[in-house]
């Protein structure tokens, strides 16, 4: 079922989300199905449970191709629960981000380039990956949502934050949000 996505300004997006304690339950499966339906409906590349008002440390991400990020390499579809992120160097890279909770806008955000992340899938199986570039960016963006952080809070140069249609009048970045 497609759920409403909360928008920036809603205080529920600012909370520290709670850890998931039960894996493999019907409730967890239904939540993930709703998150997937919602993310695909909006052509997003990731979604965090707090964005649909669910106070849990659970994110989903991944895509084969995205109109919102046409040049981005494929990321395998992933359910990541109770994540732990570990940057593998101090190196950062600037990149454009949008967010389904900040519709119609884009901002230039620095993120760690190389990242190890650990956590669990919906069955409780361990996930342990080392990634870089856009994959690392997406994980950092989504997991920020679990700590009440939205990408505009990480923008350093506000001359590179604004409405997508104004920043990219040639339509080089497609999508409504
Ligand atoms: Ni987001």
Short mmCIF file of C-alpha atoms and ligand atoms in Angstrom, two decimals:
data_model
loop_
_atom_site.label_atom_id
_atom_site.label_comp_id
_atom_site.label_asym_id
_atom_site.label_seq_id
_atom_site.Cartn_x
_atom_site.Cartn_y
_atom_site.Cartn_z
CA UNK A 1 0.00 0.00 0.00
CA UNK A 2 1.32 3.43 -0.95
CA UNK A 3 1.74 5.56 2.17
CA UNK A 4 1.94 9.33 2.61
CA UNK A 5 5.50 10.63 2.92
CA UNK A 6 6.04 13.19 5.68
CA UNK A 7 7.54 16.49 4.59
CA UNK A 8 10.33 18.50 6.20
CA UNK A 9 8.86 20.52 9.05
CA UNK A 10 6.96 17.56 10.46
CA UNK A 11 8.49 16.96 13.92
CA UNK A 12 8.33 13.18 13.43
CA UNK A 13 11.21 13.53 10.93
CA UNK A 14 13.45 14.95 13.66
CA UNK A 15 13.29 12.05 16.12
CA UNK A 16 15.96 9.48 16.91
CA UNK A 17 14.25 6.29 15.70
CA UNK A 18 14.04 3.15 17.84
CA UNK A 19 15.82 -0.14 17.05
CA UNK A 20 13.85 -2.99 15.49
CA UNK A 21 13.64 -5.87 17.99
CA UNK A 22 11.61 -8.54 16.15
CA UNK A 23 12.68 -9.96 12.79
CA UNK A 24 10.72 -12.06 10.32
CA UNK A 25 7.34 -10.96 11.64
CA UNK A 26 4.25 -10.37 9.45
CA UNK A 27 4.13 -6.77 10.72
CA UNK A 28 7.69 -6.11 9.61
CA UNK A 29 7.02 -7.71 6.23
CA UNK A 30 3.91 -5.57 5.70
CA UNK A 31 5.82 -2.42 6.63
CA UNK A 32 8.59 -3.21 4.13
CA UNK A 33 6.03 -3.93 1.41
CA UNK A 34 4.40 -0.54 2.03
CA UNK A 35 7.77 1.21 1.98
CA UNK A 36 8.69 -0.48 -1.29
CA UNK A 37 5.33 0.42 -2.86
CA UNK A 38 5.75 4.02 -1.74
CA UNK A 39 9.36 4.35 -2.90
CA UNK A 40 8.62 2.87 -6.34
CA UNK A 41 5.47 4.98 -6.77
CA UNK A 42 7.53 8.14 -6.20
CA UNK A 43 10.54 6.87 -8.20
CA UNK A 44 12.77 7.24 -5.16
CA UNK A 45 16.08 5.47 -4.68
CA UNK A 46 15.59 5.03 -0.94
CA UNK A 47 13.15 5.49 1.89
CA UNK A 48 13.46 5.45 5.67
CA UNK A 49 10.67 4.23 7.95
CA UNK A 50 10.39 7.59 9.78
CA UNK A 51 9.45 9.18 6.43
CA UNK A 52 6.13 7.34 6.59
CA UNK A 53 5.76 8.05 10.29
CA UNK A 54 7.15 4.74 11.57
CA UNK A 55 9.57 5.21 14.46
CA UNK A 56 11.99 2.38 13.61
CA UNK A 57 15.60 2.09 12.46
CA UNK A 58 14.79 0.61 9.06
CA UNK A 59 15.68 1.88 5.60
CA UNK A 60 15.26 0.50 2.11
CA UNK A 61 17.19 1.52 -0.97
CA UNK A 62 18.22 0.33 -4.40
CA UNK A 63 17.21 0.62 -8.03
CA UNK A 64 18.10 -0.54 -11.51
CA UNK A 65 17.60 2.87 -13.09
CA UNK A 66 16.09 6.09 -11.82
CA UNK A 67 14.64 9.06 -13.69
CA UNK A 68 15.55 11.13 -10.64
CA UNK A 69 19.23 10.11 -10.87
CA UNK A 70 19.68 9.14 -14.54
CA UNK A 71 23.47 8.81 -14.41
CA UNK A 72 23.65 6.81 -11.20
CA UNK A 73 24.97 3.24 -11.26
CA UNK A 74 22.63 0.46 -10.19
CA UNK A 75 22.39 -0.36 -6.48
CA UNK A 76 21.01 -3.76 -5.41
CA UNK A 77 17.68 -3.52 -3.63
CA UNK A 78 18.41 -3.69 0.09
CA UNK A 79 16.47 -3.75 3.35
CA UNK A 80 18.80 -2.47 6.09
CA UNK A 81 17.75 -2.64 9.73
CA UNK A 82 19.52 -1.22 12.79
CA UNK A 83 22.40 0.03 10.63
CA UNK A 84 25.89 0.88 11.78
CA UNK A 85 27.94 3.12 9.47
CA UNK A 86 31.71 3.39 9.46
CA UNK A 87 33.45 5.82 7.07
CA UNK A 88 36.66 4.23 5.77
CA UNK A 89 38.49 7.49 5.24
CA UNK A 90 38.04 11.21 5.84
CA UNK A 91 37.65 11.77 2.11
CA UNK A 92 34.40 13.50 1.16
CA UNK A 93 32.73 14.11 -2.17
CA UNK A 94 30.10 16.69 -3.12
CA UNK A 95 27.00 15.47 -4.91
CA UNK A 96 23.44 16.57 -5.66
CA UNK A 97 20.74 15.10 -3.44
CA UNK A 98 17.01 15.26 -3.25
CA UNK A 99 14.60 13.74 -0.77
CA UNK A 100 11.01 12.57 -0.98
CA UNK A 101 10.44 14.59 2.23
CA UNK A 102 11.74 17.76 0.54
CA UNK A 103 9.84 17.63 -2.77
CA UNK A 104 10.90 19.73 -5.72
CA UNK A 105 14.33 20.64 -4.38
CA UNK A 106 17.97 19.66 -4.70
CA UNK A 107 21.10 20.50 -2.76
CA UNK A 108 24.82 19.87 -2.98
CA UNK A 109 25.81 17.69 -0.04
CA UNK A 110 29.23 16.43 1.08
CA UNK A 111 29.32 12.73 1.99
CA UNK A 112 32.05 10.27 2.88
CA UNK A 113 33.25 8.60 -0.30
CA UNK A 114 34.05 5.16 1.16
CA UNK A 115 31.86 3.45 3.70
CA UNK A 116 31.44 0.15 5.51
CA UNK A 117 27.92 -0.53 6.68
CA UNK A 118 26.51 -3.30 8.78
CA UNK A 119 23.04 -4.26 9.91
CA UNK A 120 20.37 -6.87 9.34
CA UNK A 121 17.85 -7.76 6.68
CA UNK A 122 14.17 -8.44 7.40
CA UNK A 123 14.89 -12.06 8.42
CA UNK A 124 17.63 -11.02 10.86
CA UNK A 125 20.49 -12.12 8.58
CA UNK A 126 23.60 -9.99 8.91
CA UNK A 127 24.61 -7.49 6.22
CA UNK A 128 28.20 -6.28 6.00
CA UNK A 129 29.24 -4.31 2.92
CA UNK A 130 32.00 -1.96 1.86
CA UNK A 131 30.83 0.52 -0.78
CA UNK A 132 31.75 3.82 -2.34
CA UNK A 133 30.46 6.78 -4.33
CA UNK A 134 26.70 6.91 -5.02
CA UNK A 135 25.94 3.71 -3.09
CA UNK A 136 27.76 5.18 -0.07
CA UNK A 137 25.91 8.47 -0.52
CA UNK A 138 22.48 6.82 -0.58
CA UNK A 139 23.19 4.81 2.58
CA UNK A 140 24.40 7.92 4.43
CA UNK A 141 21.34 9.91 3.29
CA UNK A 142 18.85 7.21 4.31
CA UNK A 143 20.49 6.42 7.65
CA UNK A 144 20.59 10.13 8.50
CA UNK A 145 16.78 9.95 8.53
CA UNK A 146 17.02 7.53 11.49
CA UNK A 147 18.77 10.24 13.50
CA UNK A 148 16.43 13.05 12.53
CA UNK A 149 18.78 14.56 9.94
CA UNK A 150 17.51 15.74 6.55
CA UNK A 151 19.96 16.54 3.76
CA UNK A 152 19.39 20.34 3.80
CA UNK A 153 20.91 20.28 7.30
CA UNK A 154 24.18 19.09 5.69
CA UNK A 155 24.28 21.66 2.87
CA UNK A 156 27.32 23.91 3.33
CA UNK A 157 26.97 26.20 0.30
CA UNK A 158 23.41 27.48 0.05
CA UNK A 159 24.08 28.91 -3.40
CA UNK A 160 23.81 25.25 -4.41
CA UNK A 161 20.45 24.53 -2.81
CA UNK A 162 17.11 25.29 -4.43
CA UNK A 163 14.25 24.21 -6.61
CA UNK A 164 15.10 21.47 -9.09
CA UNK A 165 13.49 23.27 -12.03
CA UNK A 166 15.50 26.44 -11.35
CA UNK A 167 18.81 24.69 -10.71
CA UNK A 168 18.43 22.48 -13.78
CA UNK A 169 16.35 24.47 -16.31
CA UNK A 170 17.51 22.18 -19.12
CA UNK A 171 15.85 19.24 -17.36
CA UNK A 172 19.17 17.45 -16.91
CA UNK A 173 17.93 16.30 -13.54
CA UNK A 174 14.45 14.94 -14.10
CA UNK A 175 11.68 14.32 -11.65
CA UNK A 176 9.33 16.26 -9.49
CA UNK A 177 11.35 15.91 -6.34
NI1 LIG B 1 15.50 11.44 2.18
#
